[in-house]
């Protein structure tokens, strides 16, 4: 019965995506002004919302990791003892290579004595009352992207982000979330030890592909999308209390040896108790081009903010463009507005990365762009949740 039910669900998903795509993207039904604020359509979407009542949100439980052999993270205050410092100094680092640098410190590639590679993020403790320093970053291109409306931050708040990341990520166990392997605290700085991700960030990869230095085919891009949404599903639906990342973007999506994707940098992530539908922040934080409009306008957030950011990531995967591209900085269009305009035009395939045209997957890529449109609706009630997104992406055949 389960198999039959799943088959019906998959067929329903195809129909839903097809019908909703026509509703939103057919120029005969809507003008651009309606797309920017599709209140009427969102009511239809909510009334006929993706009917996954019988879908188990933990259906991708195979992605959950058993506690790894790497050291588990103990409570924050216990990370400062001399034994752990000596262990890192004695066992961990035989050579260092800087792979990222910014106002907050450097990111090093190091080798354990067994030859395995790790990444060590050095976070310099700021002078109290000084300018805000970037807490979380992984590669050179992302050093200056994290921002806050208040560009100065006290020492306590700054190190509170470090403490939050250590305590939060140390408990998460999923193959698509970058695990924290260890932490060392010194008077002048902190060191966070993570897996080394050989292929860098998704942002760097997209930029190198655009420059013609690397290849990134559609099957690999589709897998990255599935990996990221699987990590989000774990955070939003399979972990208690649920976790909202609040800074999901290509720079914080790292790629391993086999191009598997892992979500990184939980410096501004927040937890939401099961008793609450949303939380309110005292300060807006995130990255321009990825922040959900309701968070920007009201300072209230929940997992739908991550879904909005994920929609932007999907748009980047298919178009090959980033919100920070010079074209969008010089024009009146954002990446999303440009994508919506092209999608309702005569030739939606113009939204696809030119390097992927002619590969035979154009229809699949357009389908992913339609999912991106749903994820980035102004009204968060009209957006699919992470389980919906994973099911739709998984159903796209190649």
Short mmCIF file of C-alpha atoms in Angstrom, two decimals:
data_model
loop_
_atom_site.label_atom_id
_atom_site.label_comp_id
_atom_site.label_asym_id
_atom_site.label_seq_id
_atom_site.Cartn_x
_atom_site.Cartn_y
_atom_site.Cartn_z
CA UNK A 1 0.00 0.00 0.00
CA UNK A 2 2.84 2.34 0.78
CA UNK A 3 4.29 1.90 -2.70
CA UNK A 4 0.93 2.57 -4.37
CA UNK A 5 0.40 5.63 -2.19
CA UNK A 6 3.85 6.96 -3.10
CA UNK A 7 3.13 6.45 -6.81
CA UNK A 8 -0.09 8.42 -6.49
CA UNK A 9 1.80 11.12 -4.59
CA UNK A 10 4.45 11.40 -7.29
CA UNK A 11 1.81 11.69 -10.00
CA UNK A 12 0.01 14.32 -7.96
CA UNK A 13 3.25 16.25 -7.54
CA UNK A 14 3.74 16.36 -11.29
CA UNK A 15 0.22 17.63 -11.80
CA UNK A 16 0.52 20.19 -9.01
CA UNK A 17 3.77 21.62 -10.34
CA UNK A 18 2.38 21.77 -13.87
CA UNK A 19 -0.88 23.46 -12.86
CA UNK A 20 0.71 25.90 -10.43
CA UNK A 21 3.42 26.77 -12.92
CA UNK A 22 0.76 27.72 -15.45
CA UNK A 23 -1.13 29.74 -12.86
CA UNK A 24 1.93 31.74 -11.90
CA UNK A 25 3.96 31.91 -15.04
CA UNK A 26 1.53 32.00 -18.00
CA UNK A 27 1.46 35.63 -19.23
CA UNK A 28 -2.13 35.10 -20.36
CA UNK A 29 -3.18 34.84 -16.73
CA UNK A 30 -0.94 37.41 -15.01
CA UNK A 31 0.92 40.65 -15.58
CA UNK A 32 4.23 41.39 -13.88
CA UNK A 33 2.51 43.60 -11.30
CA UNK A 34 0.42 40.64 -10.21
CA UNK A 35 3.46 38.43 -9.99
CA UNK A 36 5.15 40.84 -7.62
CA UNK A 37 2.18 40.61 -5.27
CA UNK A 38 0.11 37.57 -6.25
CA UNK A 39 -2.41 37.75 -3.42
CA UNK A 40 -5.27 36.20 -5.34
CA UNK A 41 -3.16 33.34 -6.58
CA UNK A 42 -1.69 32.72 -3.15
CA UNK A 43 -5.22 32.22 -1.80
CA UNK A 44 -5.78 29.55 -4.44
CA UNK A 45 -2.44 27.99 -3.57
CA UNK A 46 -3.28 27.93 0.13
CA UNK A 47 -6.75 26.50 -0.50
CA UNK A 48 -5.30 23.78 -2.72
CA UNK A 49 -2.04 23.58 -0.83
CA UNK A 50 0.33 20.75 -1.58
CA UNK A 51 -1.62 17.92 0.02
CA UNK A 52 1.09 15.95 1.77
CA UNK A 53 -0.97 15.07 4.83
CA UNK A 54 0.06 11.43 4.49
CA UNK A 55 3.67 12.19 3.72
CA UNK A 56 6.12 11.37 6.48
CA UNK A 57 8.39 14.41 6.95
CA UNK A 58 11.09 12.02 8.14
CA UNK A 59 11.00 10.06 4.90
CA UNK A 60 14.63 10.87 4.17
CA UNK A 61 15.80 9.51 7.51
CA UNK A 62 18.55 7.60 5.71
CA UNK A 63 20.35 10.94 5.51
CA UNK A 64 20.52 11.17 9.30
CA UNK A 65 23.96 10.39 10.60
CA UNK A 66 24.78 8.21 13.53
CA UNK A 67 27.22 9.92 15.87
CA UNK A 68 30.44 10.06 13.85
CA UNK A 69 33.77 8.74 15.05
CA UNK A 70 35.03 12.33 15.14
CA UNK A 71 35.02 13.96 18.59
CA UNK A 72 31.56 14.97 19.75
CA UNK A 73 31.16 18.53 20.96
CA UNK A 74 30.88 18.91 24.69
CA UNK A 75 29.32 21.93 26.41
CA UNK A 76 30.98 25.20 25.44
CA UNK A 77 32.77 25.86 28.71
CA UNK A 78 34.50 22.47 28.57
CA UNK A 79 36.17 23.29 25.27
CA UNK A 80 38.70 25.52 27.01
CA UNK A 81 40.57 22.89 29.03
CA UNK A 82 44.27 22.32 28.47
CA UNK A 83 43.91 18.70 27.38
CA UNK A 84 41.93 19.62 24.28
CA UNK A 85 44.38 22.38 23.38
CA UNK A 86 47.29 19.99 23.73
CA UNK A 87 45.50 17.32 21.71
CA UNK A 88 44.87 19.70 18.81
CA UNK A 89 48.43 20.98 18.94
CA UNK A 90 49.96 17.52 19.18
CA UNK A 91 47.77 15.49 16.84
CA UNK A 92 46.07 17.79 14.40
CA UNK A 93 48.21 20.17 12.42
CA UNK A 94 51.30 19.16 10.51
CA UNK A 95 51.04 21.88 7.85
CA UNK A 96 48.82 24.89 7.25
CA UNK A 97 47.53 26.52 4.09
CA UNK A 98 45.39 29.66 4.14
CA UNK A 99 42.27 29.11 2.03
CA UNK A 100 40.33 32.18 3.18
CA UNK A 101 41.04 35.50 4.86
CA UNK A 102 38.93 38.34 6.21
CA UNK A 103 38.44 40.90 8.95
CA UNK A 104 37.66 38.18 11.49
CA UNK A 105 40.71 36.04 10.82
CA UNK A 106 41.69 33.27 8.45
CA UNK A 107 40.54 29.83 7.35
CA UNK A 108 43.28 27.22 7.12
CA UNK A 109 43.55 23.86 5.47
CA UNK A 110 45.43 21.47 7.71
CA UNK A 111 46.36 17.81 7.68
CA UNK A 112 45.98 15.27 10.44
CA UNK A 113 48.82 12.82 10.99
CA UNK A 114 46.79 10.14 9.19
CA UNK A 115 46.78 12.34 6.08
CA UNK A 116 43.14 13.43 6.24
CA UNK A 117 42.40 17.10 5.63
CA UNK A 118 40.50 19.41 7.96
CA UNK A 119 39.55 23.09 7.90
CA UNK A 120 40.37 25.38 10.82
CA UNK A 121 38.49 28.66 11.07
CA UNK A 122 40.30 31.23 13.18
CA UNK A 123 38.03 33.86 14.73
CA UNK A 124 39.84 36.85 16.18
CA UNK A 125 38.25 38.28 19.31
CA UNK A 126 37.35 41.90 18.54
CA UNK A 127 38.26 44.87 20.68
CA UNK A 128 35.24 45.88 22.71
CA UNK A 129 33.47 48.79 21.03
CA UNK A 130 35.31 48.21 17.77
CA UNK A 131 33.83 47.63 14.33
CA UNK A 132 31.92 44.44 13.71
CA UNK A 133 34.04 41.58 12.41
CA UNK A 134 32.74 38.85 10.17
CA UNK A 135 32.13 35.77 12.30
CA UNK A 136 31.32 33.12 9.76
CA UNK A 137 32.87 32.55 6.38
CA UNK A 138 34.42 29.71 4.49
CA UNK A 139 36.02 30.95 1.29
CA UNK A 140 37.61 34.12 0.02
CA UNK A 141 34.64 35.30 -2.07
CA UNK A 142 32.21 35.28 0.85
CA UNK A 143 34.26 37.26 3.35
CA UNK A 144 32.35 40.53 3.08
CA UNK A 145 28.81 39.28 2.44
CA UNK A 146 27.54 38.83 6.00
CA UNK A 147 26.11 42.09 7.24
CA UNK A 148 23.93 43.64 9.92
CA UNK A 149 21.95 46.88 10.10
CA UNK A 150 24.12 47.77 13.07
CA UNK A 151 27.72 47.62 11.86
CA UNK A 152 29.18 47.73 15.34
CA UNK A 153 28.75 44.97 17.86
CA UNK A 154 29.96 44.45 21.39
CA UNK A 155 32.45 41.78 22.35
CA UNK A 156 29.79 39.80 24.21
CA UNK A 157 27.43 39.75 21.23
CA UNK A 158 30.25 38.88 18.83
CA UNK A 159 31.43 35.92 20.84
CA UNK A 160 27.83 34.97 21.50
CA UNK A 161 27.59 34.11 17.81
CA UNK A 162 30.61 31.84 18.13
CA UNK A 163 29.12 30.21 21.22
CA UNK A 164 25.78 29.75 19.43
CA UNK A 165 27.40 28.11 16.41
CA UNK A 166 29.42 25.73 18.58
CA UNK A 167 26.48 24.61 20.71
CA UNK A 168 24.06 24.36 17.80
CA UNK A 169 26.16 22.66 15.13
CA UNK A 170 27.77 20.37 17.67
CA UNK A 171 24.41 18.63 18.13
CA UNK A 172 23.31 18.41 14.49
CA UNK A 173 23.86 15.08 12.75
CA UNK A 174 23.04 15.00 9.05
CA UNK A 175 25.10 14.20 5.98
CA UNK A 176 24.19 17.56 4.41
CA UNK A 177 25.22 19.73 7.37
CA UNK A 178 28.90 20.50 7.87
CA UNK A 179 29.83 18.92 11.23
CA UNK A 180 31.87 20.73 13.85
CA UNK A 181 34.72 18.42 14.84
CA UNK A 182 36.27 20.49 17.59
CA UNK A 183 36.81 23.88 19.18
CA UNK A 184 39.74 25.54 20.92
CA UNK A 185 39.49 28.84 22.76
CA UNK A 186 42.42 31.17 23.39
CA UNK A 187 42.50 34.65 24.96
CA UNK A 188 42.92 36.34 21.58
CA UNK A 189 40.94 34.06 19.26
CA UNK A 190 38.86 30.93 18.78
CA UNK A 191 39.46 28.02 16.42
CA UNK A 192 36.62 25.96 14.93
CA UNK A 193 37.60 22.66 13.32
CA UNK A 194 35.42 21.21 10.55
CA UNK A 195 35.66 18.81 7.65
CA UNK A 196 37.66 20.13 4.71
CA UNK A 197 35.41 20.45 1.67
CA UNK A 198 37.63 19.88 -1.36
CA UNK A 199 35.50 21.65 -3.97
CA UNK A 200 34.97 24.85 -2.01
CA UNK A 201 31.75 26.83 -1.94
CA UNK A 202 28.92 26.77 -4.45
CA UNK A 203 29.46 30.50 -4.96
CA UNK A 204 33.09 30.02 -5.96
CA UNK A 205 32.15 27.16 -8.27
CA UNK A 206 29.47 29.18 -10.07
CA UNK A 207 31.91 32.05 -10.57
CA UNK A 208 34.61 29.73 -11.89
CA UNK A 209 32.13 28.08 -14.26
CA UNK A 210 31.11 31.50 -15.56
CA UNK A 211 34.78 32.30 -16.17
CA UNK A 212 35.21 29.03 -18.07
CA UNK A 213 37.61 27.49 -15.56
CA UNK A 214 35.42 24.59 -14.37
CA UNK A 215 32.53 22.39 -15.48
CA UNK A 216 29.28 22.00 -13.57
CA UNK A 217 26.69 19.89 -15.40
CA UNK A 218 22.97 19.76 -14.69
CA UNK A 219 22.98 16.43 -12.88
CA UNK A 220 25.54 17.79 -10.41
CA UNK A 221 23.52 20.98 -9.92
CA UNK A 222 20.34 19.02 -9.33
CA UNK A 223 22.11 16.87 -6.76
CA UNK A 224 23.34 19.98 -4.94
CA UNK A 225 19.76 21.28 -4.77
CA UNK A 226 18.55 17.97 -3.32
CA UNK A 227 21.39 17.86 -0.80
CA UNK A 228 20.68 21.39 0.44
CA UNK A 229 16.94 20.90 0.82
CA UNK A 230 17.55 17.58 2.59
CA UNK A 231 19.65 19.44 5.15
CA UNK A 232 16.92 22.06 5.52
CA UNK A 233 14.27 19.38 5.98
CA UNK A 234 16.29 17.89 8.82
CA UNK A 235 16.66 21.30 10.47
CA UNK A 236 13.05 22.37 9.98
CA UNK A 237 11.07 19.14 10.44
CA UNK A 238 13.23 16.41 11.95
CA UNK A 239 15.08 18.28 14.69
CA UNK A 240 13.67 19.69 17.94
CA UNK A 241 13.66 22.59 18.44
CA UNK A 242 13.64 23.40 14.74
CA UNK A 243 16.58 25.38 13.41
CA UNK A 244 16.41 28.34 11.02
CA UNK A 245 19.72 29.11 9.31
CA UNK A 246 18.90 32.72 8.27
CA UNK A 247 21.96 33.03 6.02
CA UNK A 248 21.53 30.32 3.40
CA UNK A 249 23.39 31.29 0.23
CA UNK A 250 25.87 29.73 -2.21
CA UNK A 251 28.83 30.97 -0.15
CA UNK A 252 27.56 28.91 2.80
CA UNK A 253 27.01 25.74 0.78
CA UNK A 254 30.22 23.71 0.64
CA UNK A 255 31.04 20.91 -1.80
CA UNK A 256 32.98 17.78 -0.92
CA UNK A 257 35.10 15.32 -2.87
CA UNK A 258 32.14 13.87 -4.78
CA UNK A 259 30.33 17.22 -5.09
CA UNK A 260 28.07 16.39 -2.16
CA UNK A 261 26.73 19.61 -0.64
CA UNK A 262 26.72 20.58 3.04
CA UNK A 263 25.19 23.61 4.71
CA UNK A 264 27.78 25.60 6.69
CA UNK A 265 28.12 28.72 8.85
CA UNK A 266 25.45 28.68 11.55
CA UNK A 267 26.73 31.88 13.18
CA UNK A 268 23.36 33.65 13.05
CA UNK A 269 21.10 30.57 13.06
CA UNK A 270 18.20 30.54 15.52
CA UNK A 271 16.09 27.84 17.14
CA UNK A 272 12.29 28.05 17.32
CA UNK A 273 10.40 26.18 20.07
CA UNK A 274 7.63 23.84 18.96
CA UNK A 275 5.14 26.06 20.76
CA UNK A 276 5.94 29.05 18.51
CA UNK A 277 5.13 29.62 14.83
CA UNK A 278 7.75 32.33 14.47
CA UNK A 279 10.22 34.41 16.44
CA UNK A 280 11.21 38.06 16.38
CA UNK A 281 14.75 39.36 16.10
CA UNK A 282 16.08 42.59 17.55
CA UNK A 283 18.51 43.03 14.65
CA UNK A 284 18.29 42.11 11.00
CA UNK A 285 21.10 39.86 9.85
CA UNK A 286 21.70 37.87 6.70
CA UNK A 287 22.90 38.55 3.18
CA UNK A 288 21.52 40.98 0.63
CA UNK A 289 19.54 39.27 -2.07
CA UNK A 290 18.62 36.27 0.09
CA UNK A 291 16.59 37.82 2.92
CA UNK A 292 12.86 37.05 2.90
CA UNK A 293 10.68 40.18 2.61
CA UNK A 294 8.67 39.43 5.76
CA UNK A 295 11.86 39.20 7.81
CA UNK A 296 13.15 42.44 6.34
CA UNK A 297 9.86 44.25 6.98
CA UNK A 298 8.80 42.89 10.37
CA UNK A 299 11.95 41.31 11.86
CA UNK A 300 9.88 38.13 12.34
CA UNK A 301 11.30 34.87 11.07
CA UNK A 302 10.58 31.16 10.79
CA UNK A 303 11.59 28.32 8.48
CA UNK A 304 9.88 30.03 5.52
CA UNK A 305 12.74 32.54 5.54
CA UNK A 306 15.13 29.70 4.72
CA UNK A 307 12.76 28.50 1.98
CA UNK A 308 12.91 31.95 0.39
CA UNK A 309 16.71 31.85 0.48
CA UNK A 310 16.63 28.34 -0.95
CA UNK A 311 14.53 29.64 -3.84
CA UNK A 312 17.27 32.16 -4.62
CA UNK A 313 19.85 29.35 -4.49
CA UNK A 314 17.75 27.32 -6.95
CA UNK A 315 17.61 30.35 -9.25
CA UNK A 316 21.41 30.62 -9.13
CA UNK A 317 21.87 26.91 -9.86
CA UNK A 318 19.78 27.11 -13.04
CA UNK A 319 20.66 30.60 -14.29
CA UNK A 320 24.32 30.55 -13.27
CA UNK A 321 23.83 34.06 -11.88
CA UNK A 322 24.20 35.45 -8.35
CA UNK A 323 22.33 38.37 -6.72
CA UNK A 324 25.71 40.06 -6.27
CA UNK A 325 26.57 39.96 -9.99
CA UNK A 326 27.57 43.32 -11.43
CA UNK A 327 24.64 43.21 -13.87
CA UNK A 328 22.12 43.29 -11.02
CA UNK A 329 24.09 45.90 -9.11
CA UNK A 330 23.90 48.27 -12.10
CA UNK A 331 20.31 47.57 -13.16
CA UNK A 332 16.89 48.10 -11.59
CA UNK A 333 16.30 44.35 -11.55
CA UNK A 334 17.24 41.87 -8.88
CA UNK A 335 18.04 38.28 -9.81
CA UNK A 336 14.51 37.23 -8.84
CA UNK A 337 12.74 39.99 -10.78
CA UNK A 338 14.89 39.22 -13.81
CA UNK A 339 14.05 35.52 -13.51
CA UNK A 340 10.31 36.17 -13.18
CA UNK A 341 10.34 38.51 -16.19
CA UNK A 342 12.09 35.95 -18.37
CA UNK A 343 9.89 33.12 -17.16
CA UNK A 344 6.68 34.90 -18.24
CA UNK A 345 8.23 35.95 -21.54
CA UNK A 346 8.06 34.26 -24.90
CA UNK A 347 11.18 32.15 -24.35
CA UNK A 348 11.63 31.05 -20.71
CA UNK A 349 14.73 29.07 -21.73
CA UNK A 350 16.59 32.38 -21.83
CA UNK A 351 16.72 32.12 -18.03
CA UNK A 352 18.86 28.98 -18.22
CA UNK A 353 22.63 29.22 -17.90
CA UNK A 354 23.84 29.37 -21.54
CA UNK A 355 26.50 26.79 -20.70
CA UNK A 356 23.74 24.22 -20.10
CA UNK A 357 21.54 24.87 -23.14
CA UNK A 358 21.39 21.96 -25.54
CA UNK A 359 22.08 19.34 -22.88
CA UNK A 360 18.63 17.80 -23.20
CA UNK A 361 17.53 18.82 -19.69
CA UNK A 362 15.90 22.16 -20.49
CA UNK A 363 12.43 21.08 -19.34
CA UNK A 364 13.79 19.77 -16.05
CA UNK A 365 15.68 23.00 -15.45
CA UNK A 366 12.59 25.10 -16.17
CA UNK A 367 10.68 22.96 -13.68
CA UNK A 368 13.28 23.77 -11.02
CA UNK A 369 12.94 27.48 -11.84
CA UNK A 370 9.19 27.16 -11.30
CA UNK A 371 9.86 25.64 -7.89
CA UNK A 372 12.18 28.60 -7.22
CA UNK A 373 9.27 30.92 -8.04
CA UNK A 374 7.05 29.20 -5.47
CA UNK A 375 9.79 29.39 -2.85
CA UNK A 376 10.24 33.14 -3.34
CA UNK A 377 6.61 34.25 -3.21
CA UNK A 378 6.14 37.43 -1.19
CA UNK A 379 3.54 35.75 1.00
CA UNK A 380 5.28 33.06 3.08
CA UNK A 381 1.99 31.14 3.42
CA UNK A 382 2.16 30.36 -0.29
CA UNK A 383 5.64 28.85 -0.14
CA UNK A 384 6.20 25.09 0.02
CA UNK A 385 7.97 23.72 3.07
CA UNK A 386 11.28 21.87 2.89
CA UNK A 387 9.60 18.47 2.65
CA UNK A 388 7.47 19.68 -0.28
CA UNK A 389 10.56 21.03 -2.03
CA UNK A 390 12.52 17.83 -1.59
CA UNK A 391 9.68 15.70 -2.94
CA UNK A 392 9.21 17.92 -5.99
CA UNK A 393 12.94 18.00 -6.75
CA UNK A 394 13.29 14.26 -6.23
CA UNK A 395 10.44 13.62 -8.67
CA UNK A 396 12.18 15.41 -11.54
CA UNK A 397 13.33 12.64 -13.87
CA UNK A 398 16.52 12.67 -15.91
#
